[in-house]
mmCIF file of C-alpha atoms in Angstrom:
data_model
loop_
_atom_site.group_PDB
_atom_site.id
_atom_site.type_symbol
_atom_site.label_atom_id
_atom_site.label_comp_id
_atom_site.label_asym_id
_atom_site.label_seq_id
_atom_site.Cartn_x
_atom_site.Cartn_y
_atom_site.Cartn_z
ATOM 1 C CA MET A 1 -96.977 -165.241 -118.973
ATOM 2 C CA ASN A 2 -96.109 -168.737 -121.253
ATOM 3 C CA ILE A 3 -96.177 -171.955 -119.919
ATOM 4 C CA LYS A 4 -92.535 -172.635 -119.684
ATOM 5 C CA MET A 5 -92.113 -169.649 -117.298
ATOM 6 C CA MET A 6 -94.363 -170.077 -114.851
ATOM 7 C CA LYS A 7 -93.153 -173.209 -114.474
ATOM 8 C CA THR A 8 -89.729 -171.437 -114.150
ATOM 9 C CA ARG A 9 -91.648 -169.351 -111.291
ATOM 10 C CA GLY A 10 -92.442 -172.133 -109.989
ATOM 11 C CA LEU A 11 -89.345 -174.033 -109.435
ATOM 12 C CA VAL A 12 -87.053 -171.326 -108.204
ATOM 13 C CA LEU A 13 -90.254 -170.622 -105.187
ATOM 14 C CA LEU A 14 -90.113 -174.240 -104.365
ATOM 15 C CA VAL A 15 -86.260 -173.810 -103.885
ATOM 16 C CA VAL A 16 -86.453 -170.597 -101.540
ATOM 17 C CA LEU A 17 -89.229 -172.590 -100.161
ATOM 18 C CA CYS A 18 -86.809 -175.825 -99.455
ATOM 19 C CA MET A 19 -84.271 -172.872 -98.502
ATOM 20 C CA ILE A 20 -86.723 -171.780 -95.441
ATOM 21 C CA PHE A 21 -87.323 -174.827 -95.123
ATOM 22 C CA PHE A 22 -83.511 -175.827 -94.462
ATOM 23 C CA HIS A 23 -83.135 -173.272 -92.048
ATOM 24 C CA THR A 24 -85.725 -173.570 -89.506
ATOM 25 C CA GLU A 25 -86.661 -177.113 -90.129
ATOM 26 C CA ALA A 26 -82.596 -179.376 -90.612
ATOM 27 C CA ILE A 27 -80.424 -178.439 -87.678
ATOM 28 C CA GLY A 28 -83.122 -180.973 -85.405
ATOM 29 C CA ALA A 29 -85.666 -177.791 -84.057
ATOM 30 C CA THR A 30 -88.917 -176.379 -84.622
ATOM 31 C CA PHE A 31 -88.127 -172.721 -84.035
ATOM 32 C CA SER A 32 -90.378 -170.450 -83.996
ATOM 33 C CA TYR A 33 -91.022 -166.756 -84.123
ATOM 34 C CA GLU A 34 -91.405 -164.292 -81.328
ATOM 35 C CA GLN A 35 -91.369 -161.114 -79.543
ATOM 36 C CA GLY A 36 -91.620 -158.705 -77.021
ATOM 37 C CA THR A 37 -91.108 -156.001 -75.419
ATOM 38 C CA PHE A 38 -88.243 -156.551 -71.876
ATOM 39 C CA GLY A 39 -86.633 -153.251 -70.774
ATOM 40 C CA GLY A 40 -87.891 -151.241 -72.681
ATOM 41 C CA ILE A 41 -86.072 -152.474 -76.160
ATOM 42 C CA ALA A 42 -88.340 -154.973 -78.551
ATOM 43 C CA LEU A 43 -86.345 -157.467 -79.418
ATOM 44 C CA SER A 44 -87.276 -160.700 -81.384
ATOM 45 C CA TYR A 45 -85.832 -163.539 -81.092
ATOM 46 C CA ARG A 46 -86.733 -167.266 -81.450
ATOM 47 C CA LYS A 47 -87.379 -170.088 -79.787
ATOM 48 C CA ALA A 48 -87.953 -174.301 -80.652
ATOM 49 C CA VAL A 49 -88.521 -176.385 -77.396
ATOM 50 C CA ILE A 50 -86.232 -179.302 -77.440
ATOM 51 C CA GLY A 51 -86.898 -182.677 -76.086
ATOM 52 C CA ASP A 52 -88.923 -183.439 -73.385
ATOM 53 C CA GLY A 53 -90.082 -185.338 -70.403
ATOM 54 C CA ASN A 54 -91.461 -185.419 -66.738
ATOM 55 C CA GLU A 55 -88.663 -182.871 -65.418
ATOM 56 C CA ARG A 56 -89.302 -179.438 -66.041
ATOM 57 C CA PRO A 57 -86.449 -178.023 -69.234
ATOM 58 C CA SER A 58 -82.841 -176.057 -68.408
ATOM 59 C CA LEU A 59 -83.342 -172.499 -70.445
ATOM 60 C CA VAL A 60 -80.555 -172.356 -73.201
ATOM 61 C CA LEU A 61 -80.136 -168.600 -74.477
ATOM 62 C CA TYR A 62 -77.629 -167.931 -77.167
ATOM 63 C CA LEU A 63 -76.265 -164.400 -78.161
ATOM 64 C CA HIS A 64 -74.382 -164.407 -82.007
ATOM 65 C CA GLY A 65 -72.063 -162.033 -83.300
ATOM 66 C CA GLY A 66 -71.915 -159.168 -85.723
ATOM 67 C CA SER A 67 -73.258 -160.485 -88.878
ATOM 68 C CA SER A 68 -76.807 -161.816 -87.646
ATOM 69 C CA ARG A 69 -77.779 -158.132 -86.622
ATOM 70 C CA GLY A 70 -80.934 -156.820 -88.668
ATOM 71 C CA SER A 71 -84.625 -157.681 -87.662
ATOM 72 C CA ASP A 72 -85.955 -160.305 -90.167
ATOM 73 C CA ASN A 73 -85.521 -162.888 -86.748
ATOM 74 C CA GLU A 74 -83.813 -164.870 -89.306
ATOM 75 C CA ALA A 75 -80.270 -164.702 -89.648
ATOM 76 C CA GLN A 76 -79.054 -165.174 -86.347
ATOM 77 C CA LEU A 77 -80.341 -168.412 -86.945
ATOM 78 C CA LEU A 78 -77.335 -169.987 -89.828
ATOM 79 C CA GLU A 79 -74.715 -169.405 -87.484
ATOM 80 C CA PRO A 80 -72.845 -172.483 -86.378
ATOM 81 C CA GLY A 81 -73.236 -172.431 -82.843
ATOM 82 C CA VAL A 82 -76.949 -172.597 -83.240
ATOM 83 C CA ASP A 83 -76.726 -175.733 -85.239
ATOM 84 C CA SER A 84 -74.282 -177.130 -82.645
ATOM 85 C CA LEU A 85 -76.043 -176.278 -79.882
ATOM 86 C CA ALA A 86 -79.460 -177.915 -81.120
ATOM 87 C CA ASN A 87 -78.054 -181.168 -82.421
ATOM 88 C CA TYR A 88 -76.156 -181.603 -79.130
ATOM 89 C CA LEU A 89 -79.339 -180.622 -77.436
ATOM 90 C CA GLU A 90 -81.106 -183.681 -79.449
ATOM 91 C CA ASN A 91 -78.415 -185.657 -79.106
ATOM 92 C CA HIS A 92 -77.975 -185.769 -75.473
ATOM 93 C CA ASP A 93 -82.205 -186.125 -74.673
ATOM 94 C CA ILE A 94 -82.183 -182.737 -72.786
ATOM 95 C CA HIS A 95 -85.628 -181.079 -72.410
ATOM 96 C CA ALA A 96 -84.546 -177.410 -72.959
ATOM 97 C CA VAL A 97 -85.902 -174.234 -73.977
ATOM 98 C CA PHE A 98 -83.419 -172.713 -76.548
ATOM 99 C CA ILE A 99 -83.433 -168.886 -77.391
ATOM 100 C CA VAL A 100 -81.691 -167.381 -79.011
ATOM 101 C CA PRO A 101 -82.283 -163.364 -79.330
ATOM 102 C CA GLN A 102 -81.419 -161.045 -83.012
ATOM 103 C CA CYS A 103 -80.158 -158.072 -81.295
ATOM 104 C CA PRO A 104 -81.114 -155.099 -83.637
ATOM 105 C CA ALA A 105 -79.010 -153.440 -86.746
ATOM 106 C CA GLY A 106 -76.736 -150.938 -85.171
ATOM 107 C CA GLY A 107 -76.526 -152.424 -82.503
ATOM 108 C CA GLY A 108 -74.699 -154.802 -79.251
ATOM 109 C CA TRP A 109 -75.362 -156.392 -76.965
ATOM 110 C CA LEU A 110 -73.912 -154.109 -74.417
ATOM 111 C CA GLY A 111 -74.952 -151.521 -71.860
ATOM 112 C CA SER A 112 -79.924 -151.567 -71.949
ATOM 113 C CA MET A 113 -79.375 -154.670 -74.011
ATOM 114 C CA GLN A 114 -78.359 -156.639 -70.748
ATOM 115 C CA SER A 115 -81.853 -155.913 -68.995
ATOM 116 C CA ALA A 116 -83.825 -156.979 -71.553
ATOM 117 C CA LEU A 117 -82.250 -159.829 -72.572
ATOM 118 C CA LYS A 118 -81.719 -160.004 -68.840
ATOM 119 C CA GLY A 119 -86.186 -159.350 -68.947
ATOM 120 C CA LEU A 120 -86.201 -162.246 -71.909
ATOM 121 C CA ILE A 121 -85.350 -164.492 -69.150
ATOM 122 C CA ASP A 122 -87.007 -163.468 -66.384
ATOM 123 C CA TYR A 123 -89.837 -163.586 -68.902
ATOM 124 C CA GLU A 124 -89.475 -167.170 -70.263
ATOM 125 C CA VAL A 125 -88.480 -168.070 -66.852
ATOM 126 C CA ASN A 126 -91.822 -166.231 -64.551
ATOM 127 C CA LYS A 127 -94.220 -168.866 -67.327
ATOM 128 C CA GLY A 128 -93.382 -171.855 -64.101
ATOM 129 C CA ASN A 129 -91.678 -174.558 -66.870
ATOM 130 C CA ILE A 130 -87.939 -173.400 -66.553
ATOM 131 C CA ASN A 131 -85.602 -175.193 -64.428
ATOM 132 C CA ARG A 132 -84.616 -171.777 -63.069
ATOM 133 C CA GLU A 133 -81.357 -174.105 -62.197
ATOM 134 C CA GLN A 134 -80.569 -174.692 -65.292
ATOM 135 C CA LEU A 135 -79.902 -171.742 -66.960
ATOM 136 C CA TYR A 136 -77.166 -171.991 -69.814
ATOM 137 C CA LEU A 137 -75.102 -169.098 -71.646
ATOM 138 C CA PHE A 138 -73.409 -169.183 -74.785
ATOM 139 C CA GLY A 139 -72.300 -166.556 -77.177
ATOM 140 C CA GLY A 140 -70.037 -166.060 -80.332
ATOM 141 C CA SER A 141 -67.438 -162.781 -81.343
ATOM 142 C CA MET A 142 -69.834 -159.762 -80.714
ATOM 143 C CA GLY A 143 -71.788 -162.281 -78.545
ATOM 144 C CA GLY A 144 -68.884 -163.574 -76.699
ATOM 145 C CA THR A 145 -68.240 -159.946 -75.497
ATOM 146 C CA GLY A 146 -72.266 -159.538 -74.485
ATOM 147 C CA SER A 147 -72.368 -163.230 -72.876
ATOM 148 C CA TRP A 148 -68.976 -161.809 -70.567
ATOM 149 C CA ASN A 149 -70.472 -158.664 -70.219
ATOM 150 C CA LEU A 150 -74.120 -160.536 -68.807
ATOM 151 C CA LEU A 151 -72.101 -162.692 -66.737
ATOM 152 C CA ASN A 152 -70.876 -159.531 -64.530
ATOM 153 C CA SER A 153 -73.696 -157.411 -64.867
ATOM 154 C CA TYR A 154 -75.580 -160.729 -63.355
ATOM 155 C CA PRO A 155 -73.610 -162.709 -60.898
ATOM 156 C CA GLY A 156 -74.210 -166.471 -60.220
ATOM 157 C CA LEU A 157 -78.240 -166.025 -62.793
ATOM 158 C CA PHE A 158 -76.029 -168.657 -65.181
ATOM 159 C CA THR A 159 -75.451 -172.372 -63.984
ATOM 160 C CA ALA A 160 -72.367 -172.246 -66.715
ATOM 161 C CA ALA A 161 -71.921 -170.326 -69.422
ATOM 162 C CA MET A 162 -69.137 -170.394 -72.740
ATOM 163 C CA PRO A 163 -67.750 -167.026 -74.733
ATOM 164 C CA VAL A 164 -66.062 -167.512 -77.338
ATOM 165 C CA ALA A 165 -64.537 -165.595 -79.063
ATOM 166 C CA GLY A 166 -65.759 -161.832 -77.190
ATOM 167 C CA ASN A 167 -63.562 -159.243 -75.041
ATOM 168 C CA PRO A 168 -63.593 -159.761 -70.864
ATOM 169 C CA SER A 169 -62.375 -156.358 -70.825
ATOM 170 C CA GLU A 170 -64.241 -153.722 -68.206
ATOM 171 C CA GLN A 171 -65.854 -156.694 -66.508
ATOM 172 C CA ASN A 172 -65.162 -157.276 -63.006
ATOM 173 C CA ALA A 173 -63.876 -160.438 -62.448
ATOM 174 C CA ALA A 174 -65.220 -160.966 -59.185
ATOM 175 C CA ASN A 175 -69.523 -160.962 -60.956
ATOM 176 C CA VAL A 176 -68.568 -163.323 -63.584
ATOM 177 C CA ALA A 177 -66.605 -165.007 -61.275
ATOM 178 C CA GLN A 178 -69.183 -166.203 -59.481
ATOM 179 C CA THR A 179 -70.230 -169.057 -62.719
ATOM 180 C CA PRO A 180 -68.278 -171.993 -64.258
ATOM 181 C CA VAL A 181 -66.705 -170.313 -67.401
ATOM 182 C CA TYR A 182 -65.404 -172.446 -70.724
ATOM 183 C CA THR A 183 -64.109 -170.153 -73.156
ATOM 184 C CA VAL A 184 -62.273 -170.430 -76.149
ATOM 185 C CA MET A 185 -59.545 -168.524 -78.529
ATOM 186 C CA GLY A 186 -57.614 -168.695 -80.841
ATOM 187 C CA THR A 187 -54.252 -167.563 -81.972
ATOM 188 C CA GLU A 188 -54.326 -165.940 -85.062
ATOM 189 C CA ASP A 189 -57.415 -164.090 -83.644
ATOM 190 C CA ARG A 190 -57.063 -160.726 -85.602
ATOM 191 C CA ILE A 191 -60.342 -159.084 -83.856
ATOM 192 C CA MET A 192 -60.601 -160.018 -79.881
ATOM 193 C CA ASN A 193 -57.149 -160.245 -77.969
ATOM 194 C CA LEU A 194 -55.823 -163.129 -77.093
ATOM 195 C CA GLY A 195 -53.671 -161.895 -74.227
ATOM 196 C CA THR A 196 -56.661 -159.851 -72.818
ATOM 197 C CA VAL A 197 -58.722 -162.986 -72.610
ATOM 198 C CA ARG A 198 -55.598 -165.002 -70.761
ATOM 199 C CA ASP A 199 -55.076 -162.085 -68.597
ATOM 200 C CA PHE A 200 -59.462 -162.023 -67.746
ATOM 201 C CA VAL A 201 -59.112 -165.619 -67.139
ATOM 202 C CA ASP A 202 -55.802 -165.633 -64.623
ATOM 203 C CA SER A 203 -57.888 -163.005 -62.542
ATOM 204 C CA LEU A 204 -61.507 -165.092 -62.919
ATOM 205 C CA ARG A 205 -59.048 -168.355 -61.259
ATOM 206 C CA THR A 206 -57.552 -166.211 -58.460
ATOM 207 C CA TYR A 207 -60.892 -165.297 -57.591
ATOM 208 C CA GLY A 208 -61.766 -169.176 -56.722
ATOM 209 C CA ASP A 209 -63.648 -169.597 -59.987
ATOM 210 C CA GLU A 210 -64.292 -173.401 -61.706
ATOM 211 C CA VAL A 211 -62.574 -171.651 -65.518
ATOM 212 C CA GLU A 212 -61.259 -173.862 -68.424
ATOM 213 C CA PHE A 213 -59.072 -171.615 -71.259
ATOM 214 C CA ASP A 214 -58.693 -173.515 -75.130
ATOM 215 C CA ILE A 215 -55.889 -171.381 -76.942
ATOM 216 C CA GLU A 216 -56.406 -173.300 -80.564
ATOM 217 C CA GLN A 217 -53.953 -173.244 -82.803
ATOM 218 C CA GLY A 218 -53.903 -171.128 -86.000
ATOM 219 C CA TRP A 219 -57.958 -170.544 -85.362
ATOM 220 C CA THR A 220 -58.924 -167.354 -86.646
ATOM 221 C CA HIS A 221 -61.733 -165.314 -84.508
ATOM 222 C CA GLU A 222 -64.106 -167.462 -87.356
ATOM 223 C CA ASN A 223 -62.172 -170.577 -86.765
ATOM 224 C CA THR A 224 -63.332 -169.863 -83.403
ATOM 225 C CA CYS A 225 -66.637 -169.002 -83.419
ATOM 226 C CA ILE A 226 -67.600 -171.882 -85.910
ATOM 227 C CA MET A 227 -65.470 -175.120 -84.478
ATOM 228 C CA SER A 228 -65.305 -175.267 -81.025
ATOM 229 C CA TYR A 229 -68.857 -175.894 -79.986
ATOM 230 C CA THR A 230 -67.615 -179.478 -79.283
ATOM 231 C CA THR A 231 -68.813 -182.351 -77.277
ATOM 232 C CA GLN A 232 -66.770 -182.569 -75.366
ATOM 233 C CA ARG A 233 -66.378 -179.238 -74.463
ATOM 234 C CA LEU A 234 -70.518 -179.117 -73.923
ATOM 235 C CA ASP A 235 -70.256 -181.971 -72.246
ATOM 236 C CA TRP A 236 -69.232 -179.399 -69.854
ATOM 237 C CA VAL A 237 -71.227 -176.565 -69.617
ATOM 238 C CA PHE A 238 -73.981 -179.040 -69.421
ATOM 239 C CA GLY A 239 -73.095 -181.172 -66.560
ATOM 240 C CA HIS A 240 -73.155 -177.813 -64.737
ATOM 241 C CA GLN A 241 -76.692 -178.534 -62.975
ATOM 242 C CA SER A 242 -77.839 -177.978 -59.362
ATOM 243 C CA LYS A 243 -77.438 -180.217 -56.593
ATOM 244 C CA ASN A 244 -80.313 -178.849 -54.252
ATOM 245 C CA PRO A 245 -83.141 -177.537 -56.362
ATOM 246 C CA GLU A 246 -85.299 -176.025 -54.579
ATOM 247 C CA THR A 247 -82.057 -173.340 -53.545
ATOM 248 C CA GLY A 248 -79.459 -174.344 -55.939
ATOM 249 C CA ILE A 249 -77.375 -173.643 -52.728
ATOM 250 C CA LEU A 250 -74.946 -175.572 -52.613
ATOM 251 C CA GLU A 251 -73.524 -177.295 -49.367
ATOM 252 C CA PRO A 252 -69.831 -177.783 -48.248
ATOM 253 C CA LYS A 253 -69.521 -181.490 -47.945
ATOM 254 C CA SER A 254 -64.970 -181.799 -47.668
ATOM 255 C CA ALA A 255 -62.083 -180.015 -45.699
ATOM 256 C CA VAL A 256 -61.221 -179.315 -49.655
ATOM 257 C CA GLU A 257 -64.429 -177.699 -50.036
ATOM 258 C CA ARG A 258 -64.636 -175.584 -47.392
ATOM 259 C CA SER A 259 -60.241 -174.636 -47.456
ATOM 260 C CA MET A 260 -60.942 -172.693 -50.915
ATOM 261 C CA ALA A 261 -61.493 -168.832 -51.305
ATOM 262 C CA VAL A 262 -64.338 -168.652 -50.448
ATOM 263 C CA TYR A 263 -65.631 -165.170 -51.114
ATOM 264 C CA ASN A 264 -69.155 -162.547 -50.019
ATOM 265 C CA LEU A 265 -71.725 -161.921 -52.390
ATOM 266 C CA GLN A 266 -70.546 -158.465 -52.724
ATOM 267 C CA GLY A 267 -67.082 -160.605 -54.366
ATOM 268 C CA GLN A 268 -65.201 -160.104 -51.589
ATOM 269 C CA ARG A 269 -62.142 -162.219 -50.564
ATOM 270 C CA MET A 270 -63.598 -163.723 -47.162
ATOM 271 C CA ARG A 271 -60.296 -162.957 -44.818
ATOM 272 C CA VAL A 272 -60.816 -165.423 -41.820
ATOM 273 C CA SER A 273 -60.598 -169.137 -41.418
ATOM 274 C CA PRO A 274 -64.021 -171.568 -42.440
ATOM 275 C CA GLU A 275 -65.320 -172.376 -39.439
ATOM 276 C CA GLU A 276 -65.457 -168.233 -38.235
ATOM 277 C CA LEU A 277 -67.636 -167.212 -41.169
ATOM 278 C CA PRO A 278 -70.461 -166.179 -39.654
ATOM 279 C CA SER A 279 -73.614 -167.258 -41.071
ATOM 280 C CA GLY A 280 -74.904 -165.686 -44.272
ATOM 281 C CA ILE A 281 -74.629 -166.812 -48.729
ATOM 282 C CA TYR A 282 -70.752 -166.684 -49.634
ATOM 283 C CA ILE A 283 -69.007 -168.604 -53.482
ATOM 284 C CA SER A 284 -66.547 -170.683 -53.670
ATOM 285 C CA ARG A 285 -65.063 -171.768 -56.627
ATOM 286 C CA GLY A 286 -68.406 -170.034 -58.390
ATOM 287 C CA ARG A 287 -70.515 -171.634 -56.011
ATOM 288 C CA LYS A 288 -73.177 -170.657 -53.507
ATOM 289 C CA PHE A 289 -72.750 -172.277 -50.340
ATOM 290 C CA VAL A 290 -74.419 -171.599 -47.186
ATOM 291 C CA VAL A 291 -73.018 -171.669 -43.147
ATOM 292 C CA ARG A 292 -75.457 -172.090 -40.607
ATOM 293 C CA HIS A 293 -74.675 -171.763 -36.339
#
């Protein structure tokens, strides 16, 4: 091998190493390679601890779209949503554990993968460091659909969620309504149906959910997955925090709060006045509260 060829190959190697470094470091967070078996499914994921402080960190989970499936544990980090979230957490000095799992090739975030994701969350939370009352869920495209499903499978688990360009059909609105949700769709989305999302959001509102729905004119499916994570929207999501770190239970203080639609933990609307509710835990506007007599 001559010197010129050695220099050329050395330069190529340097460029490759720089690209790898850029993908894992340039978004302002260092992501470690992680792998585990959850719910009987081997799951690779990347994890970054962002910020520091005396308070326990929040947990932030991002579910990628279909094009990032595989086994390299790399492709999911290239999604713009990961960059947007990592930069937001960094810029707002939010202490968080940011987790980005990778769905195996040919699979999806539905079915048995739901229990795998719940197992991953439990694994990280049960280490004892995560603030259990500050769990945030994000996802785009296939990840948006998976996020809707996760909200349905585990009602009230997340503090707030942001499914983007996803399909919520076949989900139980009463379950999903137990979590504050911000969702975004584009008028030129040819993959996910805008009308389906609009109808589901209307159902969430009948259950008193705290839900925000933005329809962006001219946005394609790809535009929506890339451009939705604005500072204003992320402010809304991360602005939701438990007001009772010990229990996560919110107790209504005012007559206005007490006049809102109220549901039991099974999603059934209570057809009695607030004063007539028996002792127990109830849901109003996606939040839990306690009635004690």
